[in-house]
mmCIF file of C-alpha atoms in Angstrom:
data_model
loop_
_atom_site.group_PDB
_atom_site.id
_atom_site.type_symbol
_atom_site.label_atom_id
_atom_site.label_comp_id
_atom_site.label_asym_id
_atom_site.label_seq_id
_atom_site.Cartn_x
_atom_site.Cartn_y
_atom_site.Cartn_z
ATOM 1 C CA UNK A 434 112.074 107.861 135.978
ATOM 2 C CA UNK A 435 111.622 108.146 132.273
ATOM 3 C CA UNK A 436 108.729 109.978 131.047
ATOM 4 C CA UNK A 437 106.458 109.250 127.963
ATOM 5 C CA UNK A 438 103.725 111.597 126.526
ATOM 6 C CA UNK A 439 100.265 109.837 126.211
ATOM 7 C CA UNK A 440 97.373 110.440 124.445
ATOM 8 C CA UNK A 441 95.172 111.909 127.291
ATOM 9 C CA UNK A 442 92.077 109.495 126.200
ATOM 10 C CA UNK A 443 94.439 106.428 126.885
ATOM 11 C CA UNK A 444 94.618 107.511 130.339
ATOM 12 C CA UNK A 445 90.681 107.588 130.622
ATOM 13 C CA UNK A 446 90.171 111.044 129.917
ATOM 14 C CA UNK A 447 86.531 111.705 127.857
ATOM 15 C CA UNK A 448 88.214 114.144 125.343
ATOM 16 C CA UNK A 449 87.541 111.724 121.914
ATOM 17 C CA UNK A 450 85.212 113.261 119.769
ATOM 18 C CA UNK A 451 82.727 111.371 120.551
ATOM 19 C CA UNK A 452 83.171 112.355 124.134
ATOM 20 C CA UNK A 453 84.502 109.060 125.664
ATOM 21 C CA UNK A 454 88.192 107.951 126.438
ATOM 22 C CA UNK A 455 89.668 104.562 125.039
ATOM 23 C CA UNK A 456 91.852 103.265 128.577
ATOM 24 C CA UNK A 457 92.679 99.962 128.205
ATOM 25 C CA UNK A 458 94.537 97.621 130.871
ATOM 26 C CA UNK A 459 97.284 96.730 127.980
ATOM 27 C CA UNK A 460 97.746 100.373 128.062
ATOM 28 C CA UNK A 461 98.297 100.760 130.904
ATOM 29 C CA UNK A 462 100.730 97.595 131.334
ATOM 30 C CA UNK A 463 102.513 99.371 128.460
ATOM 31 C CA UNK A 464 103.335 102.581 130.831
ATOM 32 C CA UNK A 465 103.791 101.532 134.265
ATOM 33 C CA UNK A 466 106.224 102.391 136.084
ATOM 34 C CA UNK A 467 107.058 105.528 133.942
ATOM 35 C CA UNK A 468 106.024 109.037 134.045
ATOM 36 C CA UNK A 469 102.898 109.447 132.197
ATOM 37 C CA UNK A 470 102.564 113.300 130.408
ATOM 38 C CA UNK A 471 98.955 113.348 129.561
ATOM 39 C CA UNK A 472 97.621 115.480 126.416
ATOM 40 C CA UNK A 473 94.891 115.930 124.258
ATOM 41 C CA UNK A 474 95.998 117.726 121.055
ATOM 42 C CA UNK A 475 92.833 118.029 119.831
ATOM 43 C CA UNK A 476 91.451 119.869 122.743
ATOM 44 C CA UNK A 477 94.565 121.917 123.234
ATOM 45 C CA UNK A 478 94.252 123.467 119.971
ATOM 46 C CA UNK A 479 90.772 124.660 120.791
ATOM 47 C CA UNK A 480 88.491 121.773 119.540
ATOM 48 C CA UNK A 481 85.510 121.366 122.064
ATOM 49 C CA UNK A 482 84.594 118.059 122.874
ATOM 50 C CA UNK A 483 82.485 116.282 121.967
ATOM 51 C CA UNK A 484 83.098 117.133 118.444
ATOM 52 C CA UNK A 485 82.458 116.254 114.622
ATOM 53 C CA UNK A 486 84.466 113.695 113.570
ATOM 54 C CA UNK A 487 87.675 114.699 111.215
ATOM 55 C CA UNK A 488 89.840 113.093 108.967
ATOM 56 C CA UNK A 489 93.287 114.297 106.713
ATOM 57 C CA UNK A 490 92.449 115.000 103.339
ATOM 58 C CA UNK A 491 95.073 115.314 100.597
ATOM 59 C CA UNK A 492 98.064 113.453 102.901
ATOM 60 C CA UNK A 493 98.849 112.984 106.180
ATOM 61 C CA UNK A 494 100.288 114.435 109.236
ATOM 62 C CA UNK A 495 103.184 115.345 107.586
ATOM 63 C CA UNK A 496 101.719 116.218 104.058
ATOM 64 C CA UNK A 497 99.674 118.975 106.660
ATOM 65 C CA UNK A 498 102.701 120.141 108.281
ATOM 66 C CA UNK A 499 104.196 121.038 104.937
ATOM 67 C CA UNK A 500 100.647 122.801 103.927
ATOM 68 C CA UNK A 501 100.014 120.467 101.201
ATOM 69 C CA UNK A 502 96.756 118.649 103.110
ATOM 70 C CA UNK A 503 94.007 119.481 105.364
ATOM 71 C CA UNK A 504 91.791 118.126 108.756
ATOM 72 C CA UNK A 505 88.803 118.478 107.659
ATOM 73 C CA UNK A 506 85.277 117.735 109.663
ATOM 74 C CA UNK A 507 82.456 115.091 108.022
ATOM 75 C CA UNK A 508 80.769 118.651 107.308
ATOM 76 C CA UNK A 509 83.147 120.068 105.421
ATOM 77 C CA UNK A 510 84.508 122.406 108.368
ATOM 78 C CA UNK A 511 88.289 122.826 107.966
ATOM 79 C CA UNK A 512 90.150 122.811 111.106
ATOM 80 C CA UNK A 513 93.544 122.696 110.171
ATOM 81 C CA UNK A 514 94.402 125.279 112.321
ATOM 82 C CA UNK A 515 93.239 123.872 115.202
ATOM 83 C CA UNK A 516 95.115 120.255 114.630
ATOM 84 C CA UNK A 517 98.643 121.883 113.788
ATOM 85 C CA UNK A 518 98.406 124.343 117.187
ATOM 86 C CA UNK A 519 97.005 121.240 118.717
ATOM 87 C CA UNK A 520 100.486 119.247 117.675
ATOM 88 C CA UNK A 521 102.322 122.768 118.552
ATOM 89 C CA UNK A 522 101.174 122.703 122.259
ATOM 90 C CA UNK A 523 101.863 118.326 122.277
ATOM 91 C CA UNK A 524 104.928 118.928 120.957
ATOM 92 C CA UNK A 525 106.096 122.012 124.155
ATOM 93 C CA UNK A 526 104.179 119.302 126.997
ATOM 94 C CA UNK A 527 106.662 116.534 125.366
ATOM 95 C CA UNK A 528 109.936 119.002 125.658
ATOM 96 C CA UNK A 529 108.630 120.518 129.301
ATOM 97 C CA UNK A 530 108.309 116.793 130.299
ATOM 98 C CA UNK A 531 111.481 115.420 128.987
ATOM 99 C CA UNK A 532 109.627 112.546 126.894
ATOM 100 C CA UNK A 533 111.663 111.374 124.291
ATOM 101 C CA UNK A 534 108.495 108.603 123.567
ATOM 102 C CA UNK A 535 104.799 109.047 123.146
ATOM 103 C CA UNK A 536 102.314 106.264 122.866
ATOM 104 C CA UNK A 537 99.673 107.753 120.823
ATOM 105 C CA UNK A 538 95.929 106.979 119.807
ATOM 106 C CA UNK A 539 95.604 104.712 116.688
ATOM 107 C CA UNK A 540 94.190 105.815 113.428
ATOM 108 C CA UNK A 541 93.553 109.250 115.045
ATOM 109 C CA UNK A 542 94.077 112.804 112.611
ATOM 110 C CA UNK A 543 96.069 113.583 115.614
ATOM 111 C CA UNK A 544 98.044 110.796 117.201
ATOM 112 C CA UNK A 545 97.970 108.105 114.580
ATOM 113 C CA UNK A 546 101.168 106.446 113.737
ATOM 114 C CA UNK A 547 101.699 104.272 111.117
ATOM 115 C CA UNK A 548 98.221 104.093 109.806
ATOM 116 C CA UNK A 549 95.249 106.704 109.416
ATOM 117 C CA UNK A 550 91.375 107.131 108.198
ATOM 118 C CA UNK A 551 91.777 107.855 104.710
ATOM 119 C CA UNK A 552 89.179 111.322 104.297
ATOM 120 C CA UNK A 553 86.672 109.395 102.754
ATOM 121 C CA UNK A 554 85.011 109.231 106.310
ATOM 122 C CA UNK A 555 83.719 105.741 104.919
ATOM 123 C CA UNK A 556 86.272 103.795 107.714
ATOM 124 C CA UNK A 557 88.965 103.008 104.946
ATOM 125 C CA UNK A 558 92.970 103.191 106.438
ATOM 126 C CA UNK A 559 95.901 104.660 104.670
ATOM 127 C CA UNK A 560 99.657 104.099 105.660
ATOM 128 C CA UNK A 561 100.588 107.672 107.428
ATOM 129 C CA UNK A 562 100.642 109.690 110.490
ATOM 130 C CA UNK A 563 98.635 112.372 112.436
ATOM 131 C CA UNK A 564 99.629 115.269 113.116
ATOM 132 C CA UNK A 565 100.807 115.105 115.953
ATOM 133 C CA UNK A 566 102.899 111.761 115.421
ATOM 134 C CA UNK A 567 104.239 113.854 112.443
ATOM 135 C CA UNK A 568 105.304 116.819 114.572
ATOM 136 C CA UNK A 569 106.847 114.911 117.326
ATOM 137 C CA UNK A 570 108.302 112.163 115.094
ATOM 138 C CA UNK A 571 110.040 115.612 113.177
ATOM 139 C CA UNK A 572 110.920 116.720 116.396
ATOM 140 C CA UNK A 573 113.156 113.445 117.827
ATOM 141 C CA UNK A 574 110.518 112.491 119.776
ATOM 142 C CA UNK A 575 109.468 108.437 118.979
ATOM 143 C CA UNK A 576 105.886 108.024 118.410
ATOM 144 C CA UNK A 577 104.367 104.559 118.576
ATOM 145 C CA UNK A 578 100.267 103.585 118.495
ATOM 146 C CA UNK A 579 99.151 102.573 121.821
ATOM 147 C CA UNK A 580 98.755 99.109 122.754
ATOM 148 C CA UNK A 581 95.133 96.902 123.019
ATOM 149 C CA UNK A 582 93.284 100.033 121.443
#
């Protein structure tokens, strides 16, 4: 059976920042009959949750990989760090699972792919990835936004 790494909120986990999940039955359409590898990156790389809400500032995913942009919180909190081990520890679940796809979390500093909150916390999108979708997508892995979220 073919496995695919998930965004663990998909899957109705309450690890968002705002401490609720986004499952959806398109979702879930979207991966059945396939191994589902649940993950929160955000969580994994030591957020708590709930949590403030960040954005990437200066770039995206990628632009943070390289260390030419930041995750920072609405307060000003940088937590860089925490999003890049975060993609680190997505990024061994993916290889340990043998997922070669991930269906990721829209618009998220993490798992967006494609499109992303711009820093401006005001709800404006950018073209770009997360972090996550950056590391992966580097990585082989294909990264596409989750369905009916």
């Amino acid at each position: 059976m073919e496995a695919i790494l998930v965004s663990a909120c998909l899957r109705g986990v309450p690890c968002r920042f705002d401490g609720r999940h986004k499952a959806s039955p398109e979702f879930e359409e979207a991966v059945a009959g396939r191994e589902v590898v649940s993950f929160c990156p955000e969580v994994a790389g030591g957020l708590t949750t709930p949590r403030r809400p960040a954005e990437l500032v200066g770039g995206d995913g990628h632009a943070v990989l390289d260390g030419t942009a930041r995750v920072v919180e609405d307060n000003g909190r940088d937590v860089t760090e925490a999003f890049v081990a975060g993609a680190g520890r997505a990024l061994d679940a993916a290889r340990r699972g043998g997922c070669t796809e991930a269906l990721l979390m829209p618009r998220s500093p993490s798992c967006g792919r494609g499109v992303v909150y711009d820093g401006s916390f005001a709800g404006e999108l950018v073209p770009g990835d997360g972090v996550t979708a950056a590391l992966l997508e580097r990585n082989g892995v294909t990264v596409r936004p989750a369905p009916g979220v």
